[in-house]
Tab-separated table of C-alpha atoms and ligand atoms in Angstrom:
chain	number	residue	atom	x	y	z
A	1	UNK	CA	4.531	-1.590	11.271
A	2	UNK	CA	1.561	-0.828	9.848
A	3	UNK	CA	-1.426	-4.431	9.930
A	4	UNK	CA	-2.107	-4.108	6.821
A	5	UNK	CA	-4.782	-6.096	4.332
A	6	UNK	CA	-3.407	-7.856	1.102
A	7	UNK	CA	-5.497	-9.816	-0.599
A	8	UNK	CA	-5.138	-12.576	-3.397
A	9	UNK	CA	-6.142	-14.345	-6.111
A	10	UNK	CA	-5.738	-16.446	-8.837
A	11	UNK	CA	-5.973	-16.837	-12.470
A	12	UNK	CA	-5.671	-18.750	-15.219
A	13	UNK	CA	-5.117	-21.771	-16.016
A	14	UNK	CA	-5.439	-23.885	-13.018
A	15	UNK	CA	-1.962	-25.737	-11.996
A	16	UNK	CA	0.028	-27.908	-9.378
A	17	UNK	CA	0.493	-25.598	-5.920
A	18	UNK	CA	-2.179	-22.728	-6.676
A	19	UNK	CA	-2.943	-23.880	-3.026
A	20	UNK	CA	0.777	-24.106	-1.197
A	21	UNK	CA	1.398	-20.605	-3.031
A	22	UNK	CA	-2.350	-19.465	-1.082
A	23	UNK	CA	-1.360	-21.427	2.381
A	24	UNK	CA	2.520	-19.838	1.944
A	25	UNK	CA	1.057	-16.250	1.491
A	26	UNK	CA	-1.750	-16.803	4.152
A	27	UNK	CA	-0.217	-18.575	6.841
A	28	UNK	CA	2.722	-15.943	6.701
A	29	UNK	CA	0.095	-12.650	6.223
A	30	UNK	CA	-1.153	-14.139	9.726
A	31	UNK	CA	2.047	-15.852	11.461
A	32	UNK	CA	4.931	-13.019	10.909
A	33	UNK	CA	3.245	-9.733	10.348
A	34	UNK	CA	-0.969	-10.022	11.501
A	35	UNK	CA	-2.729	-9.140	8.138
A	36	UNK	CA	-5.552	-8.899	7.217
A	37	UNK	CA	-5.867	-11.899	3.927
A	38	UNK	CA	-8.835	-11.322	1.727
A	39	UNK	CA	-9.288	-13.896	-0.941
A	40	UNK	CA	-11.508	-13.165	-4.529
A	41	UNK	CA	-12.842	-16.204	-5.824
A	42	UNK	CA	-11.851	-16.896	-9.858
A	43	UNK	CA	-9.695	-14.303	-10.568
A	44	UNK	CA	-10.319	-11.653	-12.393
A	45	UNK	CA	-14.148	-12.139	-12.036
A	46	UNK	CA	-13.955	-12.039	-8.410
A	47	UNK	CA	-11.768	-8.694	-8.091
A	48	UNK	CA	-14.569	-7.155	-10.426
A	49	UNK	CA	-17.885	-8.083	-9.135
A	50	UNK	CA	-16.156	-7.992	-5.087
A	51	UNK	CA	-16.319	-11.824	-4.355
A	52	UNK	CA	-13.975	-12.536	-2.267
A	53	UNK	CA	-13.885	-14.376	1.359
A	54	UNK	CA	-11.555	-13.501	4.484
A	55	UNK	CA	-8.756	-15.935	4.342
A	56	UNK	CA	-7.761	-16.492	7.972
A	57	UNK	CA	-4.863	-19.534	8.871
A	58	UNK	CA	-7.338	-22.534	9.779
A	59	UNK	CA	-9.041	-22.309	6.028
A	60	UNK	CA	-5.359	-22.850	4.341
A	61	UNK	CA	-5.624	-26.056	5.856
A	62	UNK	CA	-4.764	-29.273	4.517
A	63	UNK	CA	-4.089	-27.457	1.526
A	64	UNK	CA	-0.232	-28.052	0.729
A	65	UNK	CA	-0.998	-31.197	-1.298
A	66	UNK	CA	-4.082	-30.684	-2.849
A	67	UNK	CA	-3.496	-29.689	-6.564
A	68	UNK	CA	-6.633	-27.127	-8.607
A	69	UNK	CA	-7.493	-23.363	-5.847
A	70	UNK	CA	-9.533	-23.294	-3.499
A	71	UNK	CA	-10.552	-20.178	-4.518
A	72	UNK	CA	-11.681	-21.691	-8.254
A	73	UNK	CA	-9.494	-19.416	-11.365
A	74	UNK	CA	-10.404	-18.010	-15.005
A	75	UNK	CA	-8.574	-17.643	-18.035
A	76	UNK	CA	-11.662	-15.881	-19.805
A	77	UNK	CA	-11.707	-12.829	-17.531
A	78	UNK	CA	-9.895	-9.319	-17.664
A	79	UNK	CA	-10.746	-6.528	-16.180
A	80	UNK	CA	-9.537	-4.152	-18.418
A	81	UNK	CA	-12.018	-6.622	-21.175
A	82	UNK	CA	-14.825	-7.264	-18.778
A	83	UNK	CA	-17.773	-9.372	-20.667
A	84	UNK	CA	-20.961	-7.650	-19.815
A	85	UNK	CA	-24.365	-8.737	-21.862
A	86	UNK	CA	-21.706	-10.334	-24.606
A	87	UNK	CA	-20.019	-6.562	-24.322
A	88	UNK	CA	-17.030	-5.986	-23.682
A	89	UNK	CA	-16.746	-3.560	-21.288
A	90	UNK	CA	-13.217	-1.327	-18.995
A	91	UNK	CA	-13.756	-2.043	-15.262
A	92	UNK	CA	-10.710	-2.251	-13.681
A	93	UNK	CA	-12.197	0.996	-11.900
A	94	UNK	CA	-15.166	-0.815	-10.382
A	95	UNK	CA	-11.892	-3.493	-9.486
A	96	UNK	CA	-9.699	-0.492	-8.302
A	97	UNK	CA	-13.185	0.972	-6.138
A	98	UNK	CA	-13.572	-2.705	-4.769
A	99	UNK	CA	-10.110	-2.970	-3.034
A	100	UNK	CA	-10.765	0.895	-2.085
A	101	UNK	CA	-13.366	0.226	-0.071
A	102	UNK	CA	-12.227	-3.743	1.962
A	103	UNK	CA	-8.685	-1.262	2.269
A	104	UNK	CA	-6.931	-3.580	0.739
A	105	UNK	CA	-3.501	-2.135	0.355
A	106	UNK	CA	-1.800	-4.551	-2.054
A	107	UNK	CA	-3.291	-7.455	-4.363
A	108	UNK	CA	-1.298	-10.338	-4.828
A	109	UNK	CA	-1.528	-12.396	-8.191
A	110	UNK	CA	-1.210	-15.735	-8.631
A	111	UNK	CA	-0.953	-16.067	-12.788
A	112	UNK	CA	1.221	-17.015	-15.702
A	113	UNK	CA	1.539	-13.741	-18.560
A	114	UNK	CA	-2.250	-13.006	-18.303
A	115	UNK	CA	-2.724	-12.055	-15.020
A	116	UNK	CA	1.221	-10.303	-15.121
A	117	UNK	CA	-0.463	-8.360	-17.932
A	118	UNK	CA	-3.351	-7.118	-16.345
A	119	UNK	CA	-0.939	-6.867	-13.000
A	120	UNK	CA	1.244	-4.064	-14.649
A	121	UNK	CA	-2.081	-1.613	-16.004
A	122	UNK	CA	-2.996	-2.182	-12.797
A	123	UNK	CA	0.360	-1.922	-11.627
A	124	UNK	CA	0.359	1.811	-13.927
A	125	UNK	CA	-3.092	2.743	-12.253
A	126	UNK	CA	-1.183	3.362	-9.421
A	127	UNK	CA	-2.331	-0.310	-7.238
A	128	UNK	CA	0.741	-2.143	-5.161
A	129	UNK	CA	0.727	-5.017	-7.400
A	130	UNK	CA	2.908	-8.200	-6.050
A	131	UNK	CA	2.880	-11.534	-9.119
A	132	UNK	CA	3.671	-14.799	-8.331
A	133	UNK	CA	4.377	-16.717	-11.412
A	134	UNK	CA	2.387	-19.890	-12.159
A	135	UNK	CA	2.018	-21.799	-15.181
A	136	UNK	CA	2.686	-25.840	-16.360
A	137	UNK	CA	3.694	-23.748	-19.293
A	138	UNK	CA	7.144	-22.274	-17.942
A	139	UNK	CA	6.889	-19.450	-20.394
A	140	UNK	CA	7.501	-16.447	-18.007
A	141	UNK	CA	9.991	-13.795	-18.180
A	142	UNK	CA	11.916	-13.224	-15.983
A	143	UNK	CA	11.751	-16.546	-13.745
A	144	UNK	CA	13.268	-20.017	-14.528
A	145	UNK	CA	10.880	-21.897	-12.756
A	146	UNK	CA	7.452	-21.211	-12.931
A	147	UNK	CA	5.494	-23.737	-10.233
A	148	UNK	CA	3.591	-26.720	-11.427
A	149	UNK	CA	5.460	-27.167	-13.933
A	150	UNK	CA	7.635	-29.861	-12.873
A	151	UNK	CA	4.939	-31.692	-12.047
A	152	UNK	CA	3.810	-31.818	-15.555
A	153	UNK	CA	6.623	-33.017	-16.545
A	154	UNK	CA	6.759	-36.266	-14.098
A	155	UNK	CA	3.026	-36.418	-15.210
A	156	UNK	CA	3.751	-36.646	-18.414
A	157	UNK	CA	7.032	-38.312	-18.168
A	158	UNK	CA	4.796	-41.094	-16.434
A	159	UNK	CA	2.584	-40.958	-19.658
A	160	UNK	CA	5.318	-41.675	-21.932
A	161	UNK	CA	6.931	-44.174	-19.726
A	162	UNK	CA	4.167	-46.548	-20.170
A	163	UNK	CA	3.417	-45.390	-23.654
A	164	UNK	CA	6.278	-47.304	-23.940
A	165	UNK	CA	5.353	-51.197	-23.832
A	166	UNK	CA	2.755	-50.574	-25.783
A	167	UNK	CA	5.185	-49.009	-28.763
A	168	UNK	CA	7.446	-51.767	-28.172
A	169	UNK	CA	4.316	-54.743	-28.374
A	170	UNK	CA	2.895	-53.062	-31.492
A	171	UNK	CA	6.208	-51.389	-33.956
A	172	UNK	CA	4.318	-49.215	-33.767
A	173	UNK	CA	4.791	-45.246	-33.450
A	174	UNK	CA	3.143	-43.621	-30.914
A	175	UNK	CA	2.647	-39.972	-31.014
A	176	UNK	CA	1.865	-37.915	-27.683
A	177	UNK	CA	1.364	-34.213	-27.459
A	178	UNK	CA	1.609	-32.204	-24.681
A	179	UNK	CA	0.691	-28.722	-23.621
A	180	UNK	CA	2.648	-25.557	-23.186
A	181	UNK	CA	1.018	-22.535	-25.796
A	182	UNK	CA	3.463	-21.125	-27.110
A	183	UNK	CA	6.336	-22.458	-25.891
A	184	UNK	CA	8.096	-26.314	-25.513
A	185	UNK	CA	9.381	-26.219	-21.960
A	186	UNK	CA	6.717	-29.412	-20.940
A	187	UNK	CA	7.740	-31.715	-24.419
A	188	UNK	CA	11.187	-31.061	-24.069
A	189	UNK	CA	11.381	-32.165	-21.065
A	190	UNK	CA	9.454	-34.890	-20.890
A	191	UNK	CA	11.113	-36.597	-24.162
A	192	UNK	CA	14.452	-35.855	-22.413
A	193	UNK	CA	13.572	-37.511	-19.849
A	194	UNK	CA	11.328	-39.801	-21.046
A	195	UNK	CA	13.892	-40.546	-22.835
A	196	UNK	CA	11.820	-39.615	-26.280
A	197	UNK	CA	13.138	-40.413	-30.434
A	198	UNK	CA	11.545	-37.048	-31.301
A	199	UNK	CA	10.826	-34.442	-29.724
A	200	UNK	CA	8.765	-30.779	-31.353
A	201	UNK	CA	8.773	-27.753	-30.800
A	202	UNK	CA	6.543	-24.589	-31.071
A	203	UNK	CA	9.949	-22.871	-31.817
A	204	UNK	CA	11.458	-25.149	-33.626
A	205	UNK	CA	9.427	-26.132	-37.253
A	206	UNK	CA	9.241	-29.403	-38.284
A	207	UNK	CA	10.606	-31.424	-41.888
A	208	UNK	CA	8.154	-34.098	-42.556
A	209	UNK	CA	11.091	-35.617	-44.807
A	210	UNK	CA	13.746	-35.466	-42.628
A	211	UNK	CA	11.765	-37.559	-39.698
A	212	UNK	CA	10.110	-40.072	-42.287
A	213	UNK	CA	14.192	-40.773	-42.795
A	214	UNK	CA	15.360	-40.450	-39.161
A	215	UNK	CA	11.633	-42.998	-38.684
A	216	UNK	CA	13.161	-45.569	-41.358
A	217	UNK	CA	16.406	-44.823	-40.126
A	218	UNK	CA	15.359	-46.677	-36.534
A	219	UNK	CA	13.026	-49.144	-38.146
A	220	UNK	CA	16.552	-50.013	-40.784
A	221	UNK	CA	18.724	-50.341	-37.854
A	222	UNK	CA	16.099	-53.247	-36.006
A	223	UNK	CA	14.732	-50.497	-33.255
A	224	UNK	CA	11.006	-51.631	-34.160
A	225	UNK	CA	9.305	-48.268	-32.570
A	226	UNK	CA	9.315	-45.248	-32.017
A	227	UNK	CA	7.975	-42.205	-29.331
A	228	UNK	CA	7.522	-38.956	-30.476
A	229	UNK	CA	6.455	-35.778	-28.276
A	230	UNK	CA	4.784	-32.949	-29.707
A	231	UNK	CA	4.313	-30.151	-28.416
A	232	UNK	CA	0.927	-28.357	-28.971
A	233	UNK	CA	2.080	-25.278	-30.400
A	234	UNK	CA	4.538	-28.382	-32.976
A	235	UNK	CA	4.648	-27.011	-36.376
A	236	UNK	CA	5.720	-28.072	-40.090
A	237	UNK	CA	8.294	-25.229	-41.481
A	238	UNK	CA	5.694	-23.328	-43.251
A	239	UNK	CA	3.037	-24.423	-41.957
A	240	UNK	CA	0.503	-23.315	-38.808
A	241	UNK	CA	0.440	-24.367	-35.307
A	242	UNK	CA	-2.971	-26.263	-35.149
A	243	UNK	CA	-5.635	-24.460	-33.314
A	244	UNK	CA	-8.752	-26.724	-31.563
A	245	UNK	CA	-11.090	-23.741	-30.979
A	246	UNK	CA	-11.028	-20.322	-30.369
A	247	UNK	CA	-12.654	-18.709	-27.112
A	248	UNK	CA	-13.702	-15.017	-28.087
A	249	UNK	CA	-14.218	-13.773	-24.600
A	250	UNK	CA	-10.974	-14.878	-23.549
A	251	UNK	CA	-7.847	-12.823	-23.589
A	252	UNK	CA	-6.058	-15.120	-25.375
A	253	UNK	CA	-8.520	-16.608	-27.615
A	254	UNK	CA	-6.800	-19.674	-29.324
A	255	UNK	CA	-6.608	-22.957	-27.852
A	256	UNK	CA	-4.529	-25.016	-29.514
A	257	UNK	CA	-4.677	-29.046	-29.939
A	258	UNK	CA	-5.086	-31.446	-32.794
A	259	UNK	CA	-0.945	-31.950	-33.563
A	260	UNK	CA	-0.211	-34.866	-32.432
A	261	UNK	CA	-3.408	-36.721	-34.628
A	262	UNK	CA	-1.442	-34.346	-37.486
A	263	UNK	CA	1.406	-35.778	-36.522
A	264	UNK	CA	0.462	-39.735	-36.746
A	265	UNK	CA	-1.682	-40.355	-39.604
A	266	UNK	CA	1.169	-38.088	-41.968
A	267	UNK	CA	4.331	-40.248	-40.203
A	268	UNK	CA	2.090	-43.767	-40.802
A	269	UNK	CA	1.189	-42.584	-44.589
A	270	UNK	CA	5.194	-41.595	-45.252
A	271	UNK	CA	6.418	-44.476	-43.086
A	272	UNK	CA	4.211	-47.333	-43.914
A	273	UNK	CA	4.736	-48.313	-40.079
A	274	UNK	CA	1.322	-47.795	-37.685
A	275	UNK	CA	1.237	-44.861	-35.764
A	276	UNK	CA	-1.241	-44.041	-32.905
A	277	UNK	CA	-1.543	-40.660	-30.680
A	278	UNK	CA	-2.795	-39.517	-27.927
A	279	UNK	CA	-3.223	-35.784	-26.267
A	280	UNK	CA	-2.440	-36.083	-22.536
A	281	UNK	CA	-4.663	-32.905	-22.204
A	282	UNK	CA	-5.559	-31.570	-18.999
A	283	UNK	CA	-3.869	-34.389	-16.961
A	284	UNK	CA	-1.023	-32.688	-16.872
A	285	UNK	CA	-2.706	-29.289	-15.009
A	286	UNK	CA	-3.769	-32.186	-12.585
A	287	UNK	CA	-2.980	-34.106	-9.732
A	288	UNK	CA	-0.902	-33.339	-6.241
A	289	UNK	CA	2.156	-30.841	-7.235
A	290	UNK	CA	5.510	-32.926	-6.436
A	291	UNK	CA	7.743	-31.722	-3.465
A	292	UNK	CA	9.604	-29.588	-5.866
A	293	UNK	CA	6.393	-27.414	-7.139
A	294	UNK	CA	5.546	-27.539	-3.203
A	295	UNK	CA	8.392	-26.229	-1.686
A	296	UNK	CA	8.622	-23.497	-4.744
A	297	UNK	CA	5.611	-22.465	-3.937
A	298	UNK	CA	6.062	-22.150	-0.732
A	299	UNK	CA	8.881	-20.171	-0.912
A	300	UNK	CA	7.084	-18.092	-4.116
A	301	UNK	CA	3.889	-17.204	-1.333
A	302	UNK	CA	6.929	-16.201	1.692
A	303	UNK	CA	8.804	-14.234	-0.465
A	304	UNK	CA	6.014	-12.362	-2.106
A	305	UNK	CA	4.479	-11.545	1.688
A	306	UNK	CA	8.579	-10.018	2.374
A	307	UNK	CA	7.908	-8.109	-0.664
A	308	UNK	CA	5.123	-6.393	0.820
A	309	UNK	CA	6.277	-6.400	4.388
A	310	UNK	CA	9.432	-4.059	2.445
A	311	UNK	CA	6.754	-2.038	0.488
A	312	UNK	CA	8.781	-3.080	-2.247
A	313	UNK	CA	5.633	-3.169	-5.066
A	314	UNK	CA	5.290	-3.885	-8.978
A	315	UNK	CA	7.880	-6.451	-8.465
A	316	UNK	CA	7.441	-10.506	-9.158
A	317	UNK	CA	8.754	-12.718	-7.347
A	318	UNK	CA	10.716	-15.420	-9.356
A	319	UNK	CA	13.550	-18.019	-8.865
A	320	UNK	CA	16.904	-17.165	-10.684
A	321	UNK	CA	19.332	-20.553	-10.385
A	322	UNK	CA	18.696	-21.439	-7.125
A	323	UNK	CA	17.593	-17.608	-5.236
A	324	UNK	CA	14.164	-16.402	-5.286
A	325	UNK	CA	14.445	-12.340	-6.531
A	326	UNK	CA	12.548	-9.661	-7.013
A	327	UNK	CA	12.048	-8.662	-10.637
A	328	UNK	CA	10.207	-5.766	-12.368
A	329	UNK	CA	6.617	-6.147	-13.217
A	330	UNK	CA	7.233	-4.192	-16.204
A	331	UNK	CA	10.192	-6.897	-17.084
A	332	UNK	CA	7.945	-10.110	-16.690
A	333	UNK	CA	5.047	-9.251	-18.069
A	334	UNK	CA	6.562	-8.549	-22.032
A	335	UNK	CA	6.201	-11.363	-24.553
A	336	UNK	CA	6.652	-15.058	-23.429
A	337	UNK	CA	9.882	-16.905	-22.373
A	338	UNK	CA	10.644	-19.284	-25.453
A	339	UNK	CA	13.085	-21.990	-26.265
A	340	UNK	CA	16.450	-20.739	-26.771
A	341	UNK	CA	17.559	-22.497	-30.346
A	342	UNK	CA	21.113	-22.371	-28.178
A	343	UNK	CA	19.261	-24.253	-25.481
A	344	UNK	CA	21.686	-26.410	-23.440
A	345	UNK	CA	18.720	-29.572	-23.490
A	346	UNK	CA	18.603	-29.407	-26.985
A	347	UNK	CA	22.867	-29.484	-27.659
A	348	UNK	CA	22.327	-32.791	-25.417
A	349	UNK	CA	19.677	-34.175	-27.221
A	350	UNK	CA	20.987	-34.181	-30.356
A	351	UNK	CA	23.849	-35.586	-29.249
A	352	UNK	CA	21.985	-38.944	-27.896
A	353	UNK	CA	20.679	-38.787	-31.555
A	354	UNK	CA	17.166	-37.534	-30.633
A	355	UNK	CA	15.325	-35.679	-33.462
A	356	UNK	CA	14.399	-32.537	-32.835
A	357	UNK	CA	13.079	-32.354	-36.589
A	358	UNK	CA	15.217	-29.788	-38.031
B	1	LIG	O1	-0.839	-22.299	-20.323
B	1	LIG	C1	-1.503	-23.191	-19.239
B	1	LIG	C2	-2.152	-24.144	-20.765
B	1	LIG	O2	-2.529	-25.771	-20.048
B	1	LIG	C3	-1.570	-24.513	-21.575
B	1	LIG	O3	-0.335	-25.354	-21.889
B	1	LIG	C4	-2.859	-24.758	-22.906
B	1	LIG	O4	-2.596	-24.611	-23.727
B	1	LIG	C5	-4.252	-23.558	-22.088
B	1	LIG	O5	-3.961	-23.929	-20.992
B	1	LIG	C6	-5.746	-24.595	-22.376
B	1	LIG	O6	-6.901	-23.580	-22.093
B	1	LIG	P1	-8.261	-24.099	-21.425
B	1	LIG	O7	-7.997	-24.876	-20.224
B	1	LIG	O8	-8.601	-23.016	-21.637
B	1	LIG	O9	-8.032	-25.033	-22.556
């Protein structure tokens, strides 16, 4: 086996388990194959600006349980649209030159849909790419789960458990807004795990009249509080997602946020029940990965190195069922994996009496 130099970067929003992947890639590459491993800082920024360090086995000690990423990350740097002095420029050739000068044979991209899309563009330019699916949103095509998602769900579920006491004591509606961008995975899993009475997903636009009726009926049955979990991308039928800010320099410039407050106001007025909202926000991306994510990250990292050892490039490692598989990057970088209308948890939720707003 020829000695290789591989490089890795973490792109997009941070996520529990990134460090565990870095550790798994570095350790497997060094212990098993004696390869050299380089890490670029702050995602594609480091690749374009040639800001990197060699990652030796020692540099990844004590990383397994740490949130965030030791390499730093960025969800605003796109090598094909790189902002320089206020102008967007295609600096992909610069990135390729840096990799060539460093004699890198394979680039490992640990990221979400934006990172994988740029990875696919690099693949088309002839680069050896291996993708590793990261995001708390769980919205990457080709994998049943991304690492980080289950940790975010645990954080959000614990938050609902805590909201219950105030909701019950004050007989209120409590609306909790969770992340997930255009996909409702975090809201769905958290809502089911936390026993929410109403779960609102971007995939199922909600009807205010129906929700009002549901909440009043609940109160009339003597249930004097309700918990509502709303995905940040949830929207009323015929309405729009609530945009919090636009980050012009980002590949996806829209930052969602604010639907929780909107829902609390509207539902308070319509039902006459005191309502409060809270936004869980970036807490969902923080903290230590739960064991499931540490194991998944480690499996992904090890599988990515095996793919490079097999010289099978242009793939993303993925979890399908209980197996780790390789899916073509071209497939994984197409669109988003949204919650299907016939998802098992939606059916189960309906049968349990949960209102999905429709
Ligand atoms: O993709 C992860 C995510 O946390 C989304 O759930 C959320 O919409 C977005 O990133 C927030 O991005 P930022 O860190 O730029 O506020």
